[in-house]
Amino acid sequence: MSHKGTAVITGADTAIGTAFAHRLAQRGYDLILIAADRPRLMTLAATLTDSSGRSIEVLNADLAVSAEVVRIEGVLSQDASITLLINHHDITEAHEIGATIALGVTAPVCLSYALANGFVKRDIGTVINLVPVFEASSGAAIESASSAFLLSLSDTLQQRFNNVAVRVQAVLYAGLPPIRYQSAVAIVDAALEDFDSGVAISLPTFAHRVAWNAFVAARLELFSGVGGGSSIVAPTHLLH
């Protein structure tokens, strides 16, 4: 099996993070596992070392804390072996607003850009953002806003790296109820299959992909009109 470099997985102590760790080790990646739960990380690292023989490094960090994000940025930006970043955290309503924003917005941005320059210089690298989707009736307003940002970030990075050999993928999955391991394995397997096929947005079903394509076309048409400086005329009934 060829060595594919090192994959960084944030939220590695979650079901999806653990599933990615197993699958990527099987694919020939060394791993850097990042999460706040050190005992779970150490147990996972030992299991992966025994089963795959890959090099597994554990970085214990709470990425809801800005100083910890800065520390991890510094470590990762110096590692030229890194070829893949998995941005993932289980964000729930149990998190305070500040932690939700830190995990869903600040950490993914900081870590993506910390590695992006190296990816571009080496002409290889991938960022995969896990994007939980919440129903409008769930009441998860801040969580939904964070997911919308992460999806927009993925799109922006895709456009920025369009002319270099750096890939960005967004993986959409149901944010509720909490993901169990077997469901996480299914999400990860589908995401990696889409990744192998060059798909930038991984969605649960073909029907969702059709709806997504229609949404993207409508959004581009709207943004093209607004961004192009078209005059906005207020409806007559709003002028009186």
XYZ file of C-alpha atoms in Angstrom:
240
model
C 0.000 0.000 0.000
C 1.416 3.396 -1.010
C 1.865 6.061 1.642
C -0.571 8.919 1.060
C 0.848 11.363 3.568
C -0.672 12.411 6.864
C -4.361 13.073 7.507
C -5.400 15.454 10.278
C -8.770 14.697 11.882
C -10.391 17.171 14.253
C -13.157 15.859 16.461
C -11.435 12.484 16.238
C -13.169 11.296 19.415
C -16.620 11.463 17.746
C -18.339 8.705 15.771
C -17.604 10.343 12.403
C -14.048 11.249 13.398
C -13.375 7.685 14.506
C -14.869 6.259 11.308
C -12.655 8.549 9.206
C -9.629 7.504 11.243
C -10.200 3.805 10.548
C -10.941 4.278 6.863
C -8.022 6.624 6.189
C -5.555 4.386 8.026
C -6.756 1.518 5.825
C -6.119 3.714 2.779
C -2.478 4.291 3.740
C -2.541 7.581 5.625
C -0.632 8.310 8.793
C -2.892 10.189 11.199
C -2.893 13.166 13.533
C -5.906 12.881 15.838
C -7.178 16.062 17.509
C -9.836 16.255 20.225
C -10.372 17.285 23.836
C -10.886 13.749 25.207
C -7.318 12.480 25.568
C -8.184 9.021 27.010
C -10.469 8.257 24.054
C -7.825 9.497 21.618
C -5.148 7.300 23.186
C -7.423 4.248 23.025
C -8.261 4.961 19.381
C -4.595 5.534 18.522
C -3.590 2.204 20.075
C -6.315 0.362 18.177
C -5.336 1.972 14.878
C -1.639 1.267 15.387
C -2.368 -2.401 16.036
C -4.764 -2.793 13.107
C -3.009 -0.712 10.441
C 0.632 -0.256 11.447
C 0.370 3.418 10.479
C 1.972 6.238 12.468
C -0.676 7.757 14.754
C -0.077 11.036 16.620
C -2.408 12.404 19.281
C -2.852 16.150 19.845
C -5.047 16.814 22.853
C -6.794 20.174 22.343
C -10.136 21.887 22.920
C -10.661 23.846 19.715
C -13.410 25.895 21.340
C -10.545 27.730 23.081
C -8.769 30.299 20.889
C -5.341 29.727 22.451
C -5.622 26.027 21.674
C -6.479 26.769 18.040
C -3.387 28.978 17.758
C -1.232 26.227 19.281
C -2.553 23.583 16.868
C -2.159 25.974 13.914
C 1.512 26.339 14.744
C 2.071 22.587 14.986
C 0.261 21.727 11.760
C 1.717 24.526 9.653
C 5.225 23.119 10.248
C 4.361 19.571 9.136
C 5.038 19.128 5.409
C 3.767 15.535 5.480
C 0.128 16.626 5.884
C -1.941 16.079 2.739
C -5.477 15.936 4.147
C -7.511 17.874 6.720
C -10.836 16.614 8.067
C -12.733 19.434 9.777
C -15.363 17.876 12.032
C -17.028 18.474 15.365
C -20.295 17.239 16.820
C -21.938 20.599 17.493
C -25.125 20.371 19.544
C -27.425 22.729 21.400
C -25.572 21.710 24.561
C -22.677 23.931 23.456
C -22.707 27.586 24.452
C -22.983 30.066 21.588
C -19.319 30.995 21.772
C -18.199 27.364 21.636
C -20.544 26.637 18.733
C -19.088 29.522 16.725
C -15.525 28.569 17.660
C -15.954 24.937 16.627
C -18.128 25.531 13.576
C -16.486 28.669 12.206
C -13.221 29.796 13.795
C -11.372 26.485 14.061
C -12.184 25.262 10.518
C -11.135 28.606 9.017
C -7.906 28.833 10.981
C -6.827 25.248 10.373
C -7.788 25.312 6.683
C -5.721 28.417 6.051
C -2.879 27.200 8.256
C -2.463 24.257 5.888
C -3.558 25.864 2.610
C -0.298 27.667 1.864
C 1.675 24.438 2.247
C -0.812 22.561 0.095
C -0.457 25.129 -2.683
C 3.354 25.149 -2.508
C 3.504 21.349 -2.634
C 0.730 21.248 -5.265
C -1.193 18.626 -3.309
C -3.666 18.629 -0.462
C -7.307 18.186 0.468
C -9.721 19.808 2.904
C -12.907 17.907 3.781
C -15.495 19.841 5.785
C -18.232 17.920 7.585
C -21.426 20.003 7.465
C -24.327 19.005 9.749
C -27.754 19.981 8.418
C -30.627 20.827 10.773
C -34.335 21.031 9.989
C -35.784 24.532 10.216
C -38.116 23.364 12.993
C -35.259 22.005 15.130
C -34.599 25.354 16.787
C -30.863 24.939 16.174
C -30.399 28.489 14.898
C -26.727 29.054 15.757
C -25.826 25.514 14.703
C -27.574 26.034 11.336
C -25.823 29.362 10.829
C -22.452 27.742 11.527
C -23.221 25.003 9.006
C -24.234 27.562 6.380
C -20.937 29.351 6.933
C -18.950 26.129 6.633
C -20.703 25.270 3.382
C -19.967 28.754 2.045
C -16.330 28.417 3.160
C -16.051 25.140 1.258
C -17.434 26.767 -1.885
C -15.066 29.724 -1.553
C -12.038 27.487 -1.065
C -13.081 25.377 -4.062
C -13.109 28.509 -6.208
C -9.779 29.733 -4.815
C -8.000 26.435 -5.448
C -9.659 25.760 -8.793
C -6.407 26.174 -10.741
C -4.123 24.174 -8.445
C -4.042 20.550 -7.323
C -5.755 21.275 -4.013
C -9.192 19.787 -3.437
C -12.041 20.830 -1.150
C -15.054 18.683 -0.360
C -18.108 19.392 1.780
C -19.964 16.431 3.285
C -23.578 17.109 4.256
C -25.269 14.874 6.824
C -28.232 15.038 9.212
C -27.246 16.976 12.335
C -29.956 15.344 14.452
C -30.334 12.879 16.072
C -26.778 12.214 17.365
C -24.762 10.062 14.955
C -24.100 6.469 16.005
C -20.974 4.693 14.818
C -22.592 2.489 12.155
C -24.339 5.514 10.665
C -21.036 7.387 10.800
C -19.324 4.602 8.854
C -22.000 4.856 6.156
C -21.542 8.641 5.943
C -17.757 8.323 5.710
C -17.844 5.528 3.117
C -20.230 7.533 0.930
C -18.078 10.658 1.325
C -14.895 8.830 0.349
C -16.624 7.192 -2.625
C -17.724 10.648 -3.782
C -14.216 11.947 -3.149
C -12.721 9.207 -5.319
C -15.172 10.221 -8.063
C -14.204 13.884 -7.824
C -17.515 15.002 -6.278
C -17.132 18.283 -4.382
C -20.425 18.104 -2.448
C -21.244 14.756 -0.867
C -24.962 14.298 -0.207
C -26.910 11.390 1.340
C -28.944 10.406 -1.748
C -29.242 11.019 -5.482
C -32.523 12.872 -4.904
C -30.718 15.285 -2.613
C -28.092 15.838 -5.316
C -30.765 16.766 -7.860
C -32.268 19.269 -5.408
C -28.802 20.618 -4.652
C -27.995 21.174 -8.325
C -31.248 23.112 -8.746
C -30.411 25.203 -5.674
C -26.915 26.003 -6.958
C -28.265 27.069 -10.364
C -30.856 29.351 -8.742
C -28.282 30.825 -6.346
C -25.829 31.574 -9.165
C -28.570 33.285 -11.166
C -29.588 35.382 -8.176
C -26.047 36.319 -7.159
C -25.126 37.127 -10.735
C -27.996 39.593 -10.927
C -27.357 41.212 -7.565
C -23.580 41.248 -7.932
C -23.846 42.623 -11.439
C -25.311 45.849 -10.126
C -28.878 45.360 -11.321
C -31.209 48.063 -10.075
C -33.421 47.012 -7.189
C -36.906 48.441 -7.472
C -39.012 48.417 -4.317
C -42.505 46.965 -4.756
C -45.087 49.736 -5.031
C -47.063 48.559 -2.007
C -43.975 49.055 0.186
C -43.537 52.700 -0.835
C -46.683 53.991 0.861
